[in-house]
Coordinates of C-alpha atoms in Angstrom, one line a residue:
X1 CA 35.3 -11.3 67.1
X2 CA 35.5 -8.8 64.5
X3 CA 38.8 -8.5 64.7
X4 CA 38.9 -12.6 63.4
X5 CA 36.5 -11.8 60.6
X6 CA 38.5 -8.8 59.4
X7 CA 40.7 -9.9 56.5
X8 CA 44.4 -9.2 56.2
X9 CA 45.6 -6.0 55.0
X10 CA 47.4 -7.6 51.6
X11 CA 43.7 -9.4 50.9
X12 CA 42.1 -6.2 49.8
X13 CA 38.9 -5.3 47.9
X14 CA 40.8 -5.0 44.7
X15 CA 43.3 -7.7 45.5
X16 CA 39.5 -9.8 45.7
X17 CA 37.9 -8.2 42.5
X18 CA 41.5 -9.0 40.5
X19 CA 41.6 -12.0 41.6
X20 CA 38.1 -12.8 41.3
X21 CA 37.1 -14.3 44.3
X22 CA 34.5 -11.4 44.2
X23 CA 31.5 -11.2 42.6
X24 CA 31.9 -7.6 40.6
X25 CA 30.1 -4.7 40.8
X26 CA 27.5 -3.9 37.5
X27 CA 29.8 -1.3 35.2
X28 CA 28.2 2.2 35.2
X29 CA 27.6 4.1 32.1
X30 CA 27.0 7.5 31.5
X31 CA 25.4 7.2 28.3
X32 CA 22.2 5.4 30.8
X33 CA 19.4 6.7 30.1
X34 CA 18.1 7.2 33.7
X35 CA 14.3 6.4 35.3
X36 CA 12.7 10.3 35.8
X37 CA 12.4 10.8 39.7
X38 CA 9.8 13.1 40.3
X39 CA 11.6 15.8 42.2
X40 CA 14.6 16.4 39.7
X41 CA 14.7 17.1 36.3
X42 CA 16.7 15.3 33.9
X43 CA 18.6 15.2 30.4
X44 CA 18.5 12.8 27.7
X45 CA 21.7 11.2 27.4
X46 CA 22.3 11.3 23.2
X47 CA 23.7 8.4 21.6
X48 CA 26.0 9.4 18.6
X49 CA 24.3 7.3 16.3
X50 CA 20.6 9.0 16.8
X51 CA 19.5 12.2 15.8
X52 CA 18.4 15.1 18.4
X53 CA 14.8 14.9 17.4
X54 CA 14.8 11.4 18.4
X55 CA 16.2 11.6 21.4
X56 CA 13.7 14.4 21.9
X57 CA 10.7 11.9 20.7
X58 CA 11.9 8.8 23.2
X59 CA 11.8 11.7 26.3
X60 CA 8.5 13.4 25.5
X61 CA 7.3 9.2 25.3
X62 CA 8.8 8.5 28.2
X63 CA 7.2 11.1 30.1
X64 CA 4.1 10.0 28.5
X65 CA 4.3 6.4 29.3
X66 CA 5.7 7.0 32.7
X67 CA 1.9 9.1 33.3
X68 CA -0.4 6.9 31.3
X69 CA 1.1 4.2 34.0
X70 CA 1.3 6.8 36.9
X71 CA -2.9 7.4 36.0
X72 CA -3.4 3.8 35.4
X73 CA -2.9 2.8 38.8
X74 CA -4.6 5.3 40.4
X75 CA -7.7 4.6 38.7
X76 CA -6.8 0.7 39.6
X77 CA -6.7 1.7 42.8
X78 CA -9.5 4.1 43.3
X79 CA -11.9 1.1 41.2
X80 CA -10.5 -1.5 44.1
X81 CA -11.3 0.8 47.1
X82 CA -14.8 1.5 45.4
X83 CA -16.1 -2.1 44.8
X84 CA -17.4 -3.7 48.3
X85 CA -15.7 -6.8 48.2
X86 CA -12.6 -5.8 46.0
X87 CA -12.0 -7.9 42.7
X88 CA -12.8 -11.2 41.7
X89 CA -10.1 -12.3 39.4
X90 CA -12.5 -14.7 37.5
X91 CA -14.7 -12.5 37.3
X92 CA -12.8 -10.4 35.6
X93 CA -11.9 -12.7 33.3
X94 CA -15.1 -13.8 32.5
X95 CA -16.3 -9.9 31.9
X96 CA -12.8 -9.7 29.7
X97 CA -13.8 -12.6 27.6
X98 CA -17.4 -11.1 27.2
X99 CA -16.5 -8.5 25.9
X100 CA -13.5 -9.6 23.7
X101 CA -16.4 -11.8 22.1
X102 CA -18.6 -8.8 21.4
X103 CA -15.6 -7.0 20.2
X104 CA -14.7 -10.1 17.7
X105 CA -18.3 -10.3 16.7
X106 CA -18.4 -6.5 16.0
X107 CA -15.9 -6.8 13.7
X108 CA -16.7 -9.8 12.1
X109 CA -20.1 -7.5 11.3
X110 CA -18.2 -4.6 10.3
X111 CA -15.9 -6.9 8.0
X112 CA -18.8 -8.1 6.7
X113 CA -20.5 -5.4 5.8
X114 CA -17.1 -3.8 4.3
X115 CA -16.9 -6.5 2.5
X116 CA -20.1 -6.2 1.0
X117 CA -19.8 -3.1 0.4
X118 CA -16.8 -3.8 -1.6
X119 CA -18.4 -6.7 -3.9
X120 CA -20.7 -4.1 -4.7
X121 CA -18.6 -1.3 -5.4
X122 CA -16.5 -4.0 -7.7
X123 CA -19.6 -4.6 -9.6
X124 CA -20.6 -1.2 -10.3
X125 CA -17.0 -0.8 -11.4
X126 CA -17.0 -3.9 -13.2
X127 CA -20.2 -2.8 -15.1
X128 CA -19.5 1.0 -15.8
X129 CA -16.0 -0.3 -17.5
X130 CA -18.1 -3.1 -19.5
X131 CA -20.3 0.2 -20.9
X132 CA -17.1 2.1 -21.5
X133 CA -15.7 -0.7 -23.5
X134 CA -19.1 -1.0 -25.4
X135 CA -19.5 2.4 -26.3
X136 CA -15.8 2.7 -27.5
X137 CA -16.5 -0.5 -29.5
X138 CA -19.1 1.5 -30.9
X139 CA -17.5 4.3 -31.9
X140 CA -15.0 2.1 -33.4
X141 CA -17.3 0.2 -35.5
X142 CA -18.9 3.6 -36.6
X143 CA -16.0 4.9 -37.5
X144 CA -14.9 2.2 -39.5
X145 CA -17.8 1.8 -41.1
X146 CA -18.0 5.7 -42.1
X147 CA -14.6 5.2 -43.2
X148 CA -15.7 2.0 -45.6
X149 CA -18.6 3.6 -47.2
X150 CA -15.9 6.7 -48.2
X151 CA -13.9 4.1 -49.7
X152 CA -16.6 2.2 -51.3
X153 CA -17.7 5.6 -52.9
X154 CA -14.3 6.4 -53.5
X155 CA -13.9 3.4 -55.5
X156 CA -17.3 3.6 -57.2
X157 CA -16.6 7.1 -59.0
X158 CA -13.0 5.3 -59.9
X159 CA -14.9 2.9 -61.7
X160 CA -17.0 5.2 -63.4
X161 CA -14.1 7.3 -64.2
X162 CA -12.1 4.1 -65.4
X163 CA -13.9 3.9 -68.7
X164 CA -12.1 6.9 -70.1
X165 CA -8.8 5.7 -68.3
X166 CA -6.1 4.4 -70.4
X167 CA -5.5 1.1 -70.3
X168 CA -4.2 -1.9 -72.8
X169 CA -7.5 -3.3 -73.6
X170 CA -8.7 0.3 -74.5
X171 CA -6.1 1.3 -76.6
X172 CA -6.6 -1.9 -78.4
X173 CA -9.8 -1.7 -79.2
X174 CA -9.0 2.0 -80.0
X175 CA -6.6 1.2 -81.8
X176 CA -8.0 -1.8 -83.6
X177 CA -11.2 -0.1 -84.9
X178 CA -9.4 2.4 -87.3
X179 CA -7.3 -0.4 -88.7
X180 CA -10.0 -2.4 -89.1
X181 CA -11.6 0.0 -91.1
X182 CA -8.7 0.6 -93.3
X183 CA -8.4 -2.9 -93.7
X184 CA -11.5 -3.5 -94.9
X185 CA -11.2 -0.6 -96.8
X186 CA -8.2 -1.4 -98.3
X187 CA -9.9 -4.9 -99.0
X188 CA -12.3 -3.8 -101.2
X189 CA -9.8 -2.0 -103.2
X190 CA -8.1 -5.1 -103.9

């Protein structure tokens, strides 16, 4: 009977994978990074594209997430053997919604409260630039005002000094008194 199943020497395995009437094998690569066993230790295949310390970082996580999993299901396990009558998938789901609830509503209350916090710290920020601005505006003003009354004074003594400057109306009278003298003068000669 086997001898009926057994297929002709010129219909080998190749022959079949060329040919495809065989499904082919999956192509092995040796850049694969492989799953850790636990009784051999391994190394990192390194892509040339990636740089050692991140080949070094994806191996130190994959340790990591291959224990967090590892720990996970023991303590999965050891919580099923402990409860009497194992777990009840609803309600686990009801305790998971519970508490997802409380969790939302804690941080709707922390939110809250930040953002409270924030409004106020706004305001006093807010207000402590408004007195800023006020007391600049201040100084401003006093300065300005300083520098006003120097110019006011500046200008007064000008004026009081402008009586003895020479000007056109000054020399004319200056010059018209003597003339007018001499005219009248001159005048009474006639």
């Amino acid at each position: 009977m086997n001898q009926l199943l057994r297929l002709p020497s010129f219909l080998s395995c190749r022959c079949l994978h060329t040919k495809r009437l065989k499904r082919s094998p999956p192509k092995y690569f040796d850049d694969q990074m492989q799953i850790p066993t636990k009784m051999e230790l391994y190394e990192v295949k390194q892509a040339e594209w990636t740089a050692p310390e991140d080949v070094a970082d994806l191996f130190w996580r994959r340790i990591v997430y291959n224990s967090a999993i590892l720990s996970m299901r023991r303590i999965f396990r050891e919580e099923y053997e402990a409860s009497p009558t194992g777990f009840n998938a609803i309600q686990i789901k009801k305790e998971a919604n519970e508490e997802l609830d409380r969790l939302i509503e804690e941080n709707e209350k922390r939110n809250k409260d930040l953002a409270d916090a924030r409004v106020k710290r706004e305001k006093e920020v807010i207000e402590k630039l408004e007195e800023e601005t006020l007391l600049e505006i201040e100084r401003r003003l006093d300065r300005e005002t300083e520098k006003a009354a120097i110019k006011t004074e500046q200008i007064l003594s000008l004026i009081e000094q402008s009586k003895n400057f020479i000007t056109k109306e000054i020399l004319t009278k200056k010059f018209a008194k003597p003339w007018k003298i001499r005219l009248i003068s001159i005048t009474r000669l006639i």
